[in-house]
Short mmCIF file of C-alpha atoms and ligand atoms in Angstrom, two decimals:
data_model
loop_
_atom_site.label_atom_id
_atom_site.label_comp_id
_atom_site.label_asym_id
_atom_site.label_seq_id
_atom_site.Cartn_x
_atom_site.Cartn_y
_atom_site.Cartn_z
CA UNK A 649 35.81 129.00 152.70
CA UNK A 650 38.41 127.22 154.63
CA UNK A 651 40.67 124.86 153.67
CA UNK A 652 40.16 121.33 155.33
CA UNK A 653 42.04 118.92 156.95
CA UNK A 654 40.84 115.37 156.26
CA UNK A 655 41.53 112.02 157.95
CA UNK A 656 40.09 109.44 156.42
CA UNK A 657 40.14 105.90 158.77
CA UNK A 658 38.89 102.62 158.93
CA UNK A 659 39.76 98.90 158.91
CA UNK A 660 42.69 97.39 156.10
CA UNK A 661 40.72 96.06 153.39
CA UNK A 662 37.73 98.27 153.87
CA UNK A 663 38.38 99.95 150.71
CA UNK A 664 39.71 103.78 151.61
CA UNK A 665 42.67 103.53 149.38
CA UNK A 666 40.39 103.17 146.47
CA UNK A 667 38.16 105.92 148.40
CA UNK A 668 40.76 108.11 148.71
CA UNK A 669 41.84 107.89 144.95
CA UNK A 670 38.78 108.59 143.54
CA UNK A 671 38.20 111.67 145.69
CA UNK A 672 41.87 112.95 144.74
CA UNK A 673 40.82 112.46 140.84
CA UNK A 674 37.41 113.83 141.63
CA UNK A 675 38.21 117.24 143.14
CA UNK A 676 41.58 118.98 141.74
CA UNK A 677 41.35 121.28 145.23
CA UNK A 678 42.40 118.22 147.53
CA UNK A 679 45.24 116.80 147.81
CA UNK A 680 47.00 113.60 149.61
CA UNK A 681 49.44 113.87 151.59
CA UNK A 682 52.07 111.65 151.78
CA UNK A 683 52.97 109.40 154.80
CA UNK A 684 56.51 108.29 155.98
CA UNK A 685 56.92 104.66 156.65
CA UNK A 686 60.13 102.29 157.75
CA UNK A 687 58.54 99.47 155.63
CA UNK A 688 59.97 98.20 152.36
CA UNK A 689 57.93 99.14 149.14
CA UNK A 690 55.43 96.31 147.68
CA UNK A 691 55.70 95.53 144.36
CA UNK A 692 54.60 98.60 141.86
CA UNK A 693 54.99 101.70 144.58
CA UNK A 694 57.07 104.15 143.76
CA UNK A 695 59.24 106.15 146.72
CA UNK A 696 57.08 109.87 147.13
CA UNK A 697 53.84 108.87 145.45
CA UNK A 698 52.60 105.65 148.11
CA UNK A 699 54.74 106.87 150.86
CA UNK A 700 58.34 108.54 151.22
CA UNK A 701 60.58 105.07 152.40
CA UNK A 702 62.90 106.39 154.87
CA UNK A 703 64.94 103.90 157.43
CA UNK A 704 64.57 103.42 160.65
CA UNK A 705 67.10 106.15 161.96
CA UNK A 706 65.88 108.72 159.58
CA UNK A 707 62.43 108.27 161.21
CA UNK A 708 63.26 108.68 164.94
CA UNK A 709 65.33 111.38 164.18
CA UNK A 710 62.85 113.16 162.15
CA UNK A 711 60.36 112.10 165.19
CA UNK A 712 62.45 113.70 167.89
CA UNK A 713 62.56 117.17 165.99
CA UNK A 714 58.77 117.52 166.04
CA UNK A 715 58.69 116.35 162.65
CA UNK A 716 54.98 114.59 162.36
CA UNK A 717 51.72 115.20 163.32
CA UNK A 718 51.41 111.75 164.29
CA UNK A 719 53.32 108.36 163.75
CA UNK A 720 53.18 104.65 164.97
CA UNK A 721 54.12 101.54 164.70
CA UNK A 722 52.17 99.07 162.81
CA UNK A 723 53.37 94.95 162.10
CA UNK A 724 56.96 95.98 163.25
CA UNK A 725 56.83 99.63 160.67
CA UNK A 726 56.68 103.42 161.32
CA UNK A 727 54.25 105.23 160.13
CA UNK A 728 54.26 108.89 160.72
CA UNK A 729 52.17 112.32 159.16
CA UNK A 730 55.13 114.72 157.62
CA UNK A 731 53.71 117.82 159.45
CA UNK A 732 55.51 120.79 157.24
CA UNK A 733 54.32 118.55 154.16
CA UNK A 734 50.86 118.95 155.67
CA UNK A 735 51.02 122.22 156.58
CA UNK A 736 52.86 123.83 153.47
CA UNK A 737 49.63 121.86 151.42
CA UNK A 738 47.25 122.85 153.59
CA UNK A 739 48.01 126.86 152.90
CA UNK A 740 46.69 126.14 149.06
CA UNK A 741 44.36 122.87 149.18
CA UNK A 742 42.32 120.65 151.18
CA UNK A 743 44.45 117.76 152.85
CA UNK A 744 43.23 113.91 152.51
CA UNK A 745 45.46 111.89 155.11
CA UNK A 746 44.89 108.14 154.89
CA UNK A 747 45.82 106.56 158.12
CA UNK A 748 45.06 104.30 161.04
CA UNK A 749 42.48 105.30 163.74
CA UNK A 750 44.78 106.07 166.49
CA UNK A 751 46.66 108.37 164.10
CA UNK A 752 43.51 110.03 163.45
CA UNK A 753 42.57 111.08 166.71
CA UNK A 754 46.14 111.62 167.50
CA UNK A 755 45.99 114.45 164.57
CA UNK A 756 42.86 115.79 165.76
CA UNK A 757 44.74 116.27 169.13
CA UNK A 758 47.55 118.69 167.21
CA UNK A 759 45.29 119.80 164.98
CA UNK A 760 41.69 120.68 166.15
CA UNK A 761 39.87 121.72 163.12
CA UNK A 762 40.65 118.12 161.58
CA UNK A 763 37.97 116.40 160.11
CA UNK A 764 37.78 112.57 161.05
CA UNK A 765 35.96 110.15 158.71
CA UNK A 766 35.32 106.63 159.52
CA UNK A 767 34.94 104.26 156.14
CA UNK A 768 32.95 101.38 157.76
CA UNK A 769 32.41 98.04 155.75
CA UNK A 770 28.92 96.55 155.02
CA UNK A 771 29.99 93.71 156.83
CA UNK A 772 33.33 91.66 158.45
CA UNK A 773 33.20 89.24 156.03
CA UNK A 774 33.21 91.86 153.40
CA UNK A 775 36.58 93.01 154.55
CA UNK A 776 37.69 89.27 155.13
CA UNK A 777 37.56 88.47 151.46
CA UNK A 778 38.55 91.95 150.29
CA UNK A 779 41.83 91.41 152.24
CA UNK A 780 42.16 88.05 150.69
CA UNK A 781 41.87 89.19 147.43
CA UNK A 782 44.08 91.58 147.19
CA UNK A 783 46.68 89.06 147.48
CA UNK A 784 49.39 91.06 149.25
CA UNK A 785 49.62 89.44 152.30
CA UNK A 786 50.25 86.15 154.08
CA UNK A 787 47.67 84.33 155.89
CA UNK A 788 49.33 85.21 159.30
CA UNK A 789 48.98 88.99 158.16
CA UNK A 790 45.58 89.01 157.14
CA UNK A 791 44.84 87.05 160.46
CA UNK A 792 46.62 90.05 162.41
CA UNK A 793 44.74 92.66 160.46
CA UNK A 794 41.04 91.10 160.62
CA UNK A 795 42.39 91.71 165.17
CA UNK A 796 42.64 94.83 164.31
CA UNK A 797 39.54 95.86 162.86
CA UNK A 798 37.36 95.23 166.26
CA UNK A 799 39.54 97.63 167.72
CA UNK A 800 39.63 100.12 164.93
CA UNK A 801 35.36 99.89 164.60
CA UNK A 802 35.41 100.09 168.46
CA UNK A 803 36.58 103.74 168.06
CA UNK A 804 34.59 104.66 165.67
CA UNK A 805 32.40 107.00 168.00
CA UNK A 806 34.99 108.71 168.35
CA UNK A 807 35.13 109.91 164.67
CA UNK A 808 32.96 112.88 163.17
CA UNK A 809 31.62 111.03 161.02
CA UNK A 810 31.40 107.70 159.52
CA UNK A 811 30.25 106.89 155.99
CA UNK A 812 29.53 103.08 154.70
CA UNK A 813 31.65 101.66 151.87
CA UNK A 814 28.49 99.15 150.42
CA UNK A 815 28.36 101.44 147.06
CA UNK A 816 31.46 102.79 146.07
CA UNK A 817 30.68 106.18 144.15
CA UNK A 818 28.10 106.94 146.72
CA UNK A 819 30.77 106.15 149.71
CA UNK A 820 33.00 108.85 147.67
CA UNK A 821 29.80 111.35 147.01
CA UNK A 822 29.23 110.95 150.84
CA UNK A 823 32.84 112.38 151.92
CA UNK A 824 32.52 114.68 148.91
CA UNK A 825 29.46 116.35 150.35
CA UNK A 826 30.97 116.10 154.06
CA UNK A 827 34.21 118.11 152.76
CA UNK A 828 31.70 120.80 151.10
CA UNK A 829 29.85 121.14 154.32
CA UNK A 830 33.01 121.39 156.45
CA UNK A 831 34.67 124.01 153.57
CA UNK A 832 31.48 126.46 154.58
CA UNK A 833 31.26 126.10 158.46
CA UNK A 834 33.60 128.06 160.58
CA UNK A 835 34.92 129.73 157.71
P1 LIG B 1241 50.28 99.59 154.61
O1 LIG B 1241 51.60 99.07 155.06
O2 LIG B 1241 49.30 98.50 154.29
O3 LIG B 1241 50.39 100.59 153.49
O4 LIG B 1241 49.65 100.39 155.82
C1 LIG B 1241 49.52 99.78 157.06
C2 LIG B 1241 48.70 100.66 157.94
O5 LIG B 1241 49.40 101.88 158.19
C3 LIG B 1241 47.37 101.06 157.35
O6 LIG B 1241 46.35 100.87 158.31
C4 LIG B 1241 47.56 102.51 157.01
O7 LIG B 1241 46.34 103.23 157.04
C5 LIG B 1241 48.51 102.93 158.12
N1 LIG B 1241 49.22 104.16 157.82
C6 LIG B 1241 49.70 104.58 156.63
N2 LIG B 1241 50.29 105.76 156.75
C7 LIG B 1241 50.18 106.12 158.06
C8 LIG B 1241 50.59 107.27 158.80
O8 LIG B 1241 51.17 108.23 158.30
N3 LIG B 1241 50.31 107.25 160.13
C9 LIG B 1241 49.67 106.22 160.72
N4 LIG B 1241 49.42 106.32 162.02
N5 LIG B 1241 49.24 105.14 160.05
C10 LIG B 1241 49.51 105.09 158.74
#
């Protein structure tokens, strides 16, 4: 069996950080990795467990020695994949990688055998009043993020798969049983 790549996608508010949490607790062979980003910490996250906070001259410079699988800019922030971090996990566990949709395909470009999942929402509205709940964000932000999720559902052809967030465990069974089928092919 191989060890797996993941990339799991899909619009802010459609519930893949909880996704992604569960799985981690679930199955003691993946991992997340960690993302880079330029943007101040929210309230509660904790520099190398949400992200590694790095300023904005760390992260070109880190960018312009091949230093991620894939970065971008999102509300005015870098993003970017750490790709030793990736790559030194990847030798002993499977890989989760939370991120954007562009990212996504952008990592499947450097890295072929990554596996691209899609968490879709039931519904807009759904993610509308997820967003809003979660309180984090001003109205402004939450109007620039609901922009964002045409786009991001728009691609979502492009993904190997896509599994529905309506019921949460069986959203998390679904990529479970995805990762277990992509452990046993081209191994
Ligand atoms: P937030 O600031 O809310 O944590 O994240 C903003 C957006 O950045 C989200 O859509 C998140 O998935 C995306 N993101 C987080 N880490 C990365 C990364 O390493 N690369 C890319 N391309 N996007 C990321």
């Amino acid at each position: 069996m191989r060890n797996v790549l993941v990339v799991l996608s899909g619009p802010s508010g459609v519930g893949k950080g909880t996704i992604a949490k569960l799985l981690v607790e679930r199955n003691e062979s993946l991992s997340l990795s960690i993302s880079c980003t330029t943007r101040m910490p929210r309230d509660g996250e904790i520099d190398g467990r949400e992200y590694f906070f790095i300023n904005k001259n760390e992260f070109v410079s880190k960018m312009q020695n091949d230093g991620f699988l894939e970065h971008s800019e999102h509300f005015e922030n870098y993003y970017g994949t750490p790709k030793q971090f990736v790559l030194n996990k990847l030798v002993t566990n499977d890989v989760l990688l939370e991120i954007d949709v562009n990212g996504g395909l952008e990592v499947k470009k450097n890295y072929k055998d990554a596996v691209l999942i899609m968490i879709l929402p039931p519904s807009v509205e759904e993610v509308k009043r997820r967003l809003i709940k979660r309180g984090t964000e001003s109205e402004e932000k939450i109007n620039l993020r609901m922009q964002r999720i045409d786009y991001e559902l728009g691609k979502s052809n492009l993904y190997d798969y896509t599994v529905v967030n309506d019921d949460l465990l069986t959203a998390v069974k679904d990529v479970e049983n995805i990762i277990k089928l992509e452990k046993t092919n081209n191994s």
